[in-house]
Tab-separated table of C-alpha atoms and ligand atoms in Angstrom:
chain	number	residue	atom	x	y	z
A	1	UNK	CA	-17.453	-42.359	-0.995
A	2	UNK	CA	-14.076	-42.100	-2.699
A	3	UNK	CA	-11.768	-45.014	-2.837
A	4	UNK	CA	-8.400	-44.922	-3.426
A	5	UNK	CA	-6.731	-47.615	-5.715
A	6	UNK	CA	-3.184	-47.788	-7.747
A	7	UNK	CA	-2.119	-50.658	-10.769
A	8	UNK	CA	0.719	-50.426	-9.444
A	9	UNK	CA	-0.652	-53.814	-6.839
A	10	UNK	CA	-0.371	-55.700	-9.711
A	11	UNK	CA	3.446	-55.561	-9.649
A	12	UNK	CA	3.194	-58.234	-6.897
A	13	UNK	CA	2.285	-61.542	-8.486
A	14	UNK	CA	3.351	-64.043	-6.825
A	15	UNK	CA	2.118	-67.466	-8.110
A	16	UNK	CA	3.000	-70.134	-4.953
A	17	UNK	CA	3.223	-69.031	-1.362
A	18	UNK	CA	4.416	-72.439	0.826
A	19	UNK	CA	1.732	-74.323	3.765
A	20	UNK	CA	4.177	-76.012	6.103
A	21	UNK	CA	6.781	-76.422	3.505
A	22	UNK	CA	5.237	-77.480	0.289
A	23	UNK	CA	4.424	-74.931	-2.701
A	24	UNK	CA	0.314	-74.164	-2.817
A	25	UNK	CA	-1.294	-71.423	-4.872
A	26	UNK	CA	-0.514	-68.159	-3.421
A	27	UNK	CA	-3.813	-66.853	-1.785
A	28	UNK	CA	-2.647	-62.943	-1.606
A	29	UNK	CA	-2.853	-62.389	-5.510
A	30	UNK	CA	-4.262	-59.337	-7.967
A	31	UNK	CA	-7.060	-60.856	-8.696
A	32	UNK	CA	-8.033	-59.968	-4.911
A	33	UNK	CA	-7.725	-55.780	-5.883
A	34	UNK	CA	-9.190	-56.410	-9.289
A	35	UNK	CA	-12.416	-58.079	-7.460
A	36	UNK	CA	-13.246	-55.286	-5.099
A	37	UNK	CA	-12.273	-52.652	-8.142
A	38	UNK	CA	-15.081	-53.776	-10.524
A	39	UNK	CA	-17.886	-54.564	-7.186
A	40	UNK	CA	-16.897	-50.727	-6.680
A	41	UNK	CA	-17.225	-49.312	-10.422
A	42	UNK	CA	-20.339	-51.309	-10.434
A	43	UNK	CA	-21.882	-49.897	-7.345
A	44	UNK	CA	-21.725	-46.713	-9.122
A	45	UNK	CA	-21.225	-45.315	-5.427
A	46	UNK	CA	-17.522	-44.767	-5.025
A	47	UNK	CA	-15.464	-42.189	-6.767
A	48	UNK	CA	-12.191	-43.994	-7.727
A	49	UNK	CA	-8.756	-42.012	-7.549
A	50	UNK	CA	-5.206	-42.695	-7.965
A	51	UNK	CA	-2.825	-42.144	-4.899
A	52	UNK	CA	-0.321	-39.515	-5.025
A	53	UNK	CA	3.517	-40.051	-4.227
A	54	UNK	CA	4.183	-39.829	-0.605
A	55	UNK	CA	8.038	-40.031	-0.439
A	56	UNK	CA	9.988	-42.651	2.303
A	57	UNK	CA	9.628	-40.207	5.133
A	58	UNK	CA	6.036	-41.730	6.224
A	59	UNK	CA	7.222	-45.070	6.353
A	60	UNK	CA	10.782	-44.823	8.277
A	61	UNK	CA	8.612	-42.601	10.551
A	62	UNK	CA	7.075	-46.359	11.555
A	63	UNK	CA	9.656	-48.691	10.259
A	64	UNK	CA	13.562	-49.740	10.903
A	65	UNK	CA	15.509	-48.586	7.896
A	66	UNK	CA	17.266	-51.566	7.453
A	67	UNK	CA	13.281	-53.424	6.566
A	68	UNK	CA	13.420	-50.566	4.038
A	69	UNK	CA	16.938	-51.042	2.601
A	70	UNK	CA	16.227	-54.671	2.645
A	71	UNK	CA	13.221	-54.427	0.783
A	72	UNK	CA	14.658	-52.212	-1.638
A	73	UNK	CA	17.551	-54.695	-2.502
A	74	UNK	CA	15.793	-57.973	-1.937
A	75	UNK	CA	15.005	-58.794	-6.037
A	76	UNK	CA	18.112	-57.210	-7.090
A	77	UNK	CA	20.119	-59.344	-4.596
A	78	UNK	CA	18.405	-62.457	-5.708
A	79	UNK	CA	19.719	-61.655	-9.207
A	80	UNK	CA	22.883	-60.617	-8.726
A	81	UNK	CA	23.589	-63.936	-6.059
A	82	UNK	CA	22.310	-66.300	-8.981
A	83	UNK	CA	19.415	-67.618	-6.956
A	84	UNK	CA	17.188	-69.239	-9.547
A	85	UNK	CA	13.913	-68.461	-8.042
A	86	UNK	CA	10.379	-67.123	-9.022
A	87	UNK	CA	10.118	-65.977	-5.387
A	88	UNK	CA	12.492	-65.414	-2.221
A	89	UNK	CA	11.175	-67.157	0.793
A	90	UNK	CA	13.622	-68.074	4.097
A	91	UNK	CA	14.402	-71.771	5.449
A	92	UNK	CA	16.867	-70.679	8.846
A	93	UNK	CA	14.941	-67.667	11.108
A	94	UNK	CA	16.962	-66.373	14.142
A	95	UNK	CA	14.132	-67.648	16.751
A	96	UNK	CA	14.621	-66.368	19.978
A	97	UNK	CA	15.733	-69.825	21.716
A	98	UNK	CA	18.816	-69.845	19.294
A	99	UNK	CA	19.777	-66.764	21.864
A	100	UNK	CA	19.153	-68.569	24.914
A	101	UNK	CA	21.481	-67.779	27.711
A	102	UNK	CA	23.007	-64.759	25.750
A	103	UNK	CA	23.221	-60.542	27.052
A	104	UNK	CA	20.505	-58.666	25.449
A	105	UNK	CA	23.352	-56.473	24.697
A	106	UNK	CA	25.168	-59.082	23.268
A	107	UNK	CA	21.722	-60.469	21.225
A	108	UNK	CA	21.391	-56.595	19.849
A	109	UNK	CA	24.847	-56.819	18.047
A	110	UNK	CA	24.778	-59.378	15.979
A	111	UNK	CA	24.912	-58.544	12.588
A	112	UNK	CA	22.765	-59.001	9.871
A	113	UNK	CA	23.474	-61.533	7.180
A	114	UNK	CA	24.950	-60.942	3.975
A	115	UNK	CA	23.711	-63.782	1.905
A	116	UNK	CA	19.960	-62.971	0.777
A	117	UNK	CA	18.948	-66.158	2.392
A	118	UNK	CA	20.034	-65.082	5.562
A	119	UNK	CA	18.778	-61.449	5.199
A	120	UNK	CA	14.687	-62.558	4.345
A	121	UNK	CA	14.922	-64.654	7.556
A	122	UNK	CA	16.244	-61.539	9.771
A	123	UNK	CA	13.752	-59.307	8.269
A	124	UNK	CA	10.682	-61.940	7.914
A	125	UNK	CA	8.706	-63.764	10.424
A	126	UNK	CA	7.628	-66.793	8.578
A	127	UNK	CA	8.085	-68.720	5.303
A	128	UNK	CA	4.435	-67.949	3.789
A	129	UNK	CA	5.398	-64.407	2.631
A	130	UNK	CA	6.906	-64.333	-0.934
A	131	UNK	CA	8.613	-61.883	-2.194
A	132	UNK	CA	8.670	-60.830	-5.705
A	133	UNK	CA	10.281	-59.127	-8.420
A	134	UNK	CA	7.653	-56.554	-7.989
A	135	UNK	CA	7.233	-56.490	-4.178
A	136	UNK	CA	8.800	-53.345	-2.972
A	137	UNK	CA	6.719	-51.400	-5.751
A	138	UNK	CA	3.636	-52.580	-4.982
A	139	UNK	CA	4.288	-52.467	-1.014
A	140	UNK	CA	5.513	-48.855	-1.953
A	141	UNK	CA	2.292	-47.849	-3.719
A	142	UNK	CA	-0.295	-49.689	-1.495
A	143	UNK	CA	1.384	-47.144	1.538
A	144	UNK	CA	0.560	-43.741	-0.640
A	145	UNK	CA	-3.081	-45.696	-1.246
A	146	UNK	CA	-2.957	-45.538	2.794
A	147	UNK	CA	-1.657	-42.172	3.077
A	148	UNK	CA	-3.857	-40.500	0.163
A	149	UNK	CA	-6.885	-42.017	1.590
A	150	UNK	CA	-5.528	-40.023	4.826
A	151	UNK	CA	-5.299	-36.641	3.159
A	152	UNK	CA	-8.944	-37.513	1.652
A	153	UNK	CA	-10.440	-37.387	5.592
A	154	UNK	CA	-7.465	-34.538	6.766
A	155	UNK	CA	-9.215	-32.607	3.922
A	156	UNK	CA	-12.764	-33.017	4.918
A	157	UNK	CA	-14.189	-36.427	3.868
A	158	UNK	CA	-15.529	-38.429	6.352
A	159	UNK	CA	-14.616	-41.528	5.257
A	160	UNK	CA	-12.534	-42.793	2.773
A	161	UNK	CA	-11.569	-46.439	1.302
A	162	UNK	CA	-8.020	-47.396	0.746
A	163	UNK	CA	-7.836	-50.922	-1.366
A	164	UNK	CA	-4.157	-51.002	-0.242
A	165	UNK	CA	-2.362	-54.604	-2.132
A	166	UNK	CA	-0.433	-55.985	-0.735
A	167	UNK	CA	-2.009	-55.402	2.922
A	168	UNK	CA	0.082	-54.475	5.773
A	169	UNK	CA	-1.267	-55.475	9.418
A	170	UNK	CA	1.564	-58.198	10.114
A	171	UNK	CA	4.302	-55.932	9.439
A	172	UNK	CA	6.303	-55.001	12.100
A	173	UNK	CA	8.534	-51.811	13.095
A	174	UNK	CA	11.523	-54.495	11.511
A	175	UNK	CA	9.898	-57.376	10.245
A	176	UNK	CA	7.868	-58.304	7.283
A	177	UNK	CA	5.098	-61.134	7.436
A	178	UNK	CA	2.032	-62.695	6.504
A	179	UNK	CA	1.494	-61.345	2.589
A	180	UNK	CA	2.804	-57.953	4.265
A	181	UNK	CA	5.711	-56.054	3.751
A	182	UNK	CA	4.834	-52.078	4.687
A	183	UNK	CA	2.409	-51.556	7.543
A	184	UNK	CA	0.200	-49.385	5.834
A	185	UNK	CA	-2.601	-48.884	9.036
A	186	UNK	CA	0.204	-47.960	11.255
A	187	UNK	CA	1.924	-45.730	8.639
A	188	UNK	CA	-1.583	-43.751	7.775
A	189	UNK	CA	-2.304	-43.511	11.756
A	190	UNK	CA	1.568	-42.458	12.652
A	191	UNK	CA	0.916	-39.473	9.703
A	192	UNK	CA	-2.631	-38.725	11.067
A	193	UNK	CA	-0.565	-38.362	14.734
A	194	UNK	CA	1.952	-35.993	13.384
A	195	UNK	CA	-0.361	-33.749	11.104
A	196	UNK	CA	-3.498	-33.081	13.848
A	197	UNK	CA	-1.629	-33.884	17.212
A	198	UNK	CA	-4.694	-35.982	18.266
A	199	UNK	CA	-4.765	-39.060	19.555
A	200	UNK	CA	-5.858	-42.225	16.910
A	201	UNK	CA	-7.267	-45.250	17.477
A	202	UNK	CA	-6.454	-48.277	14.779
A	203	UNK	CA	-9.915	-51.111	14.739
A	204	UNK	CA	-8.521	-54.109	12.700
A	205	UNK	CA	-11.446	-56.561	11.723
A	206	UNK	CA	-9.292	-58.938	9.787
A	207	UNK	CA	-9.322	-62.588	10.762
A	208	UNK	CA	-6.059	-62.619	12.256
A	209	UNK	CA	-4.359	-60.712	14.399
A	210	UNK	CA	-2.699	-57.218	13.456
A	211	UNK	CA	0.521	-58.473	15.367
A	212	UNK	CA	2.729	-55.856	13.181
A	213	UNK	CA	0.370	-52.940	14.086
A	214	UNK	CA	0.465	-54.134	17.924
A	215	UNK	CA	3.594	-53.922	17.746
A	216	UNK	CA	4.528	-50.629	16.754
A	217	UNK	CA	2.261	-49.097	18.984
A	218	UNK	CA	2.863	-51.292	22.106
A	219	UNK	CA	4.237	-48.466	24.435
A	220	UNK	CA	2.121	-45.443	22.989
A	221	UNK	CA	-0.443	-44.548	24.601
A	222	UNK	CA	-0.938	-41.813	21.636
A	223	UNK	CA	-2.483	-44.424	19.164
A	224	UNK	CA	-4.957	-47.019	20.451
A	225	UNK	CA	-4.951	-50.323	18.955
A	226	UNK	CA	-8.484	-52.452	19.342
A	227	UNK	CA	-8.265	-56.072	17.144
A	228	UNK	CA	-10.828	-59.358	16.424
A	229	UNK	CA	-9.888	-62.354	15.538
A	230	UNK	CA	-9.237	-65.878	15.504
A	231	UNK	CA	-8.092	-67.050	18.620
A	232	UNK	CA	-3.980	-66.937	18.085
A	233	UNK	CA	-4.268	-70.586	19.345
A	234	UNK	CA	-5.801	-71.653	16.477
A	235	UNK	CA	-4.671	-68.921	13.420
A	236	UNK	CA	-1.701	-67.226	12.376
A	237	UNK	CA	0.580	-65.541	13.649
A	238	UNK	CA	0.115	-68.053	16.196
A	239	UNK	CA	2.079	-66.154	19.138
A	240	UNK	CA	0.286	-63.095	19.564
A	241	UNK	CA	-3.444	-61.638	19.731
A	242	UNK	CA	-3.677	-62.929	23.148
A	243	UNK	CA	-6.087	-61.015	25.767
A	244	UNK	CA	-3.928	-60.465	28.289
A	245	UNK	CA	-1.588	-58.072	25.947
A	246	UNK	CA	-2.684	-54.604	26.992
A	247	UNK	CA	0.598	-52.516	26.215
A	248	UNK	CA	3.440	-51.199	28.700
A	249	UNK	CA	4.570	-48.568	30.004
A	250	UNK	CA	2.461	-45.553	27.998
A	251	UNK	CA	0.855	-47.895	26.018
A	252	UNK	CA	-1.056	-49.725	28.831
A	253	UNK	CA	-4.483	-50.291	28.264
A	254	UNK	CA	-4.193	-48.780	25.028
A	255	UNK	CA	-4.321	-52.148	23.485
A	256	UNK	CA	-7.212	-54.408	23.366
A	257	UNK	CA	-7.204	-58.017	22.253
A	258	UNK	CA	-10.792	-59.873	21.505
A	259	UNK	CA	-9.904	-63.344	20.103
A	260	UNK	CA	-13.040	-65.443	18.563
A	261	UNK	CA	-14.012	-68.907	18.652
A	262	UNK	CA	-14.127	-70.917	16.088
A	263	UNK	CA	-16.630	-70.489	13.557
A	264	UNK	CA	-17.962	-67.623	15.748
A	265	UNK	CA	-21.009	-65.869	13.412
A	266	UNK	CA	-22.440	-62.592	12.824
A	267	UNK	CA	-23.998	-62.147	16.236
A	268	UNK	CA	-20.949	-63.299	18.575
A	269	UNK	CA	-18.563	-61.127	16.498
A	270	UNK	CA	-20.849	-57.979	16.395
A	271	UNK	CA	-21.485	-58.254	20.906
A	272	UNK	CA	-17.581	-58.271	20.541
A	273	UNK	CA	-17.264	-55.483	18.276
A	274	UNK	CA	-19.459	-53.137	19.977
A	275	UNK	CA	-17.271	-53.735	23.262
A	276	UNK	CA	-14.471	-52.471	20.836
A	277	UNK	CA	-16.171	-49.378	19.245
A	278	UNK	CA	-17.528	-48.225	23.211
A	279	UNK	CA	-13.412	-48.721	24.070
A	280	UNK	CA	-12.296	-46.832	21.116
A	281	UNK	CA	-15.721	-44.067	21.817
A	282	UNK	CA	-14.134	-43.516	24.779
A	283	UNK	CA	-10.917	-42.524	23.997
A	284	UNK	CA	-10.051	-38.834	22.220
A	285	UNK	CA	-9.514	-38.444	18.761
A	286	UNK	CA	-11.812	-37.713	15.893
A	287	UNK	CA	-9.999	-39.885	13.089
A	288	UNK	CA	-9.869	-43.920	13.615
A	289	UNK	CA	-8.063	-45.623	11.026
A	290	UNK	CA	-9.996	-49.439	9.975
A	291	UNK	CA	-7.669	-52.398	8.968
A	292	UNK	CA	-10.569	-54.044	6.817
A	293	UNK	CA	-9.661	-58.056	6.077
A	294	UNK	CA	-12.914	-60.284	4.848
A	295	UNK	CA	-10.940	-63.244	6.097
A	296	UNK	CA	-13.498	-63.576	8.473
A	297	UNK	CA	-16.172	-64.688	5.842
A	298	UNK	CA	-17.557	-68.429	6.359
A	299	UNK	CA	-16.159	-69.464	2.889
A	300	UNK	CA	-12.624	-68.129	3.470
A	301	UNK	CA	-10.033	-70.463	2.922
A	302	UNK	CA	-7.243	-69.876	5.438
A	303	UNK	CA	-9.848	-68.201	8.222
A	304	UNK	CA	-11.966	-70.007	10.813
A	305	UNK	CA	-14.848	-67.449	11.550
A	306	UNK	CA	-18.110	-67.221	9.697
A	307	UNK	CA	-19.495	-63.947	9.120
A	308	UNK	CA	-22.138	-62.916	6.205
A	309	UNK	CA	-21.933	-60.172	3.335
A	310	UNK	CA	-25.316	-59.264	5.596
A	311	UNK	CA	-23.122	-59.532	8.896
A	312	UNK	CA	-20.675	-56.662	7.348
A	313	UNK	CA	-23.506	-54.510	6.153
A	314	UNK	CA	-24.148	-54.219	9.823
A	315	UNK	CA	-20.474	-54.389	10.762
A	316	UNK	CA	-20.074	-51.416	8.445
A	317	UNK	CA	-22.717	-49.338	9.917
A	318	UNK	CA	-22.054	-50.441	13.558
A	319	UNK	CA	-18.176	-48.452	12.887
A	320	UNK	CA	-19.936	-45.658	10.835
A	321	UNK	CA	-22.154	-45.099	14.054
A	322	UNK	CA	-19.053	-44.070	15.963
A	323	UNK	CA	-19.203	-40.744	14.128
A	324	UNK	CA	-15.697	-40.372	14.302
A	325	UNK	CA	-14.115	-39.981	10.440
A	326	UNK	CA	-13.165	-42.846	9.153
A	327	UNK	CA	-9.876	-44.150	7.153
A	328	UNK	CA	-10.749	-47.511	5.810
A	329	UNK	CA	-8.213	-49.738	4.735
A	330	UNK	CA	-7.981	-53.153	2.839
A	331	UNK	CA	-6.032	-55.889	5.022
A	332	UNK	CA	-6.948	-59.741	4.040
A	333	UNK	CA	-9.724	-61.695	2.437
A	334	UNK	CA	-9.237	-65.028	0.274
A	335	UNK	CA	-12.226	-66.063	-1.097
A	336	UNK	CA	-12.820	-64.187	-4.432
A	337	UNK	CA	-15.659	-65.072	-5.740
A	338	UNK	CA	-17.300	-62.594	-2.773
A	339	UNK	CA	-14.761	-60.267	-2.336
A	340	UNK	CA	-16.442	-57.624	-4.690
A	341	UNK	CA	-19.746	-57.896	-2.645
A	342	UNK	CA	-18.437	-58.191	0.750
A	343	UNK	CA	-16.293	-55.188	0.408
A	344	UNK	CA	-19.639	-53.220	-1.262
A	345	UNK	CA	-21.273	-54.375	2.079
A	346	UNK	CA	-19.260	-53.083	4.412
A	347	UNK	CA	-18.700	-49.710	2.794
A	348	UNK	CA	-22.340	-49.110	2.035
A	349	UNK	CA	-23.016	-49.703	5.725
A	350	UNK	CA	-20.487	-47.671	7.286
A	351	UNK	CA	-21.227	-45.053	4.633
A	352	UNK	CA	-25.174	-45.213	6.078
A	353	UNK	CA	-26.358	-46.909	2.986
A	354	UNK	CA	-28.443	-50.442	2.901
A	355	UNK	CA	-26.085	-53.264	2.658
A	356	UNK	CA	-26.267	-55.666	-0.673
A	357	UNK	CA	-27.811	-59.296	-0.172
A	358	UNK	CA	-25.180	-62.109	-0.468
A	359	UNK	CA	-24.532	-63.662	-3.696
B	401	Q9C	N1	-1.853	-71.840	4.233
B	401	Q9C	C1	-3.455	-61.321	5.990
B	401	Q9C	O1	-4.611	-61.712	5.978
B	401	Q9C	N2	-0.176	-67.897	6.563
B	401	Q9C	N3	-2.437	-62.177	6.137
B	401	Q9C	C2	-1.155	-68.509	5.737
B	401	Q9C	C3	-2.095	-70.515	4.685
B	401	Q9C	C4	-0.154	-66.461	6.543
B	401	Q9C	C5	-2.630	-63.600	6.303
B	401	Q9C	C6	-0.939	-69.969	5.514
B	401	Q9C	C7	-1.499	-65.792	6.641
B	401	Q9C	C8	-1.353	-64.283	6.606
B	401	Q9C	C9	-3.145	-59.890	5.782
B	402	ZN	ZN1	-5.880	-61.807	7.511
């Protein structure tokens, strides 16, 4: 299988990310890529290549410009306004009760902020998302990992891995989140749209929910968006992943929502998943692009599931049984130590290879 990787990840570093307020160890770090690089090189099964330069066309195809522009300037800005921090975070978000009473007309013109305090919040859903020096170069190359893993399948693979750093599923058309900045899923799907004219369907396996990816394709009915994960109740993003959010308007019934219990295990998520794949099976479209998080693992330290490097052997060969081709791309996953294995596990499986035992 080839697997697509850039160093360019490593540009995003960020040391402390912030748990209701107060600085903890960022969990979204390079170590995370490095893992699943060396589990791959020593598989001996995956041919590793570099992604090729895909421009800004792909990803204001999906995205607002102004998340773009804003992304671009962020570091610079924090330089230039003397902010003497290793990473920009917000403190004031515009939440939607701060509008209360006000025209959606009236809502739609306010203007963005000029101070780079103000601008994070207006592009940023929550406070756990640092941004780096190196954050718009890394988000940048982690989208042509996305987007060259899509040419790999376009061309004639049948499945190929993107380990895309930093990951993407919480990013919205304007609005960065959760350790994401570019929605790479959403980006490779949108290109797969525009260069086939078939439909696509997006499965995100991540523990949480794909809220950015949701999103974006909430009123096309063009690109089909099927998630599991932790029930919203308990996880982040908290607000969304719900079962009752279908789409509207186009979109309607072309999103599907299947939100675990706690601690569910191998064989509750895989009854769920297989109501997924038969939703997706029945749709058109011969490409469906994977958002890939190993959040759900029982050792994970921010998830609440508990799924096996056995459970994603199976996993993997459950989505590989679809037959469609496959564009499989890295969201989340915390616990390093297993990283390297899990990810082995999955891909051997959906590849039609025997999974590795656990460590
Ligand atoms: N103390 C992905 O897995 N909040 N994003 C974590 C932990 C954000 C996870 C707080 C979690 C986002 C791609
Ligand atoms: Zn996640």
């Amino acid at each position: 299988m080839k697997a697509v990787l850039s160093d360019r990840h490593r540009a995003h570093d960020p040391k402390v990310e912030t748990y209701l307020g107060v600085p903890v160890p960022a969990n979204e770090v390079p170590e995370r890529a490095e893992m699943i690089r060396a589990a791959l090189v020593e598989d001996g099964g995956f041919e590793l290549t570099e992604p090729t330069d895909h421009g800004l066309d792909p990803i204001l195809a999906v995205h607002d410009a102004g998340l773009v522009r804003f992304m671009e300037e962020a570091w610079p800005e924090v330089q230039r306004q003397r902010i003497d921090r290793e990473f920009l975070v917000a403190d004031t978000y515009p939440v939607r009760n701060l509008f209360d009473g006000m025209s959606e007309e009236l809502i739609a013109a306010r203007p963005e902020p000029v101070a780079i305090g103000g601008r994070v919040a207006w592009w940023g859903l929550d406070s756990s998302n640092p941004l780096v020096e190196g954050s718009y170069d890394a988000a940048r190359s982690a989208v042509d990992v996305a987007l060259t893993a899509v040419d790999l399948v376009l061309g004639g693979e049948s499945v190929a891995y993107g380990l895309c750093r930093p990951p993407g599923h919480h990013a919205a058309r304007a609005m960065a989140g959760g350790y994401c900045f570019f929605n790479n899923a959403a980006i490779a799907a949108q290109s797969i749209v525009d260069r086939t004219g078939e439909q696509v369907a997006i499965l995100d396996v991540d523990v949480h929910h794909g809220n950015g990816t949701q999103q974006i394709f909430w009123r096309r009915g063009d690109v089909a968006y099927a998630s599991l994960h932790a029930d919203p109740r308990r996880l982040y993003p908290f607000f969304l992943g719900h079962a009752d959010e279908v789409g509207e308007g186009p979109g309607r019934r072309a999103n599907l929502n299947l939100p675990q219990p706690l601690r569910a295990d191998d064989a509750t998520y895989l009854r769920d998943l297989d109501r997924a794949l038969e939703w997706i099976g029945s749709r058109p479209g011969s490409v469906v692009v994977v958002s890939l998080g190993f959040d759900t693992y029982e050792l994970d330290p921010i998830g609440d599931l508990a799924l096996t490097t056995d459970g994603y052997a199976e996993m993997g060969r459950r989505v590989g049984a679809l037959g469609r081709r496959l564009v499989v791309l890295q969201e989340g996953g915390y616990h390093l130590p297993t990283l390297g294995a899990n990810a082995v596990s999955w891909l051997r499986g959906a590849d039609g290879r025997a999974g590795v035992s656990g460590p």
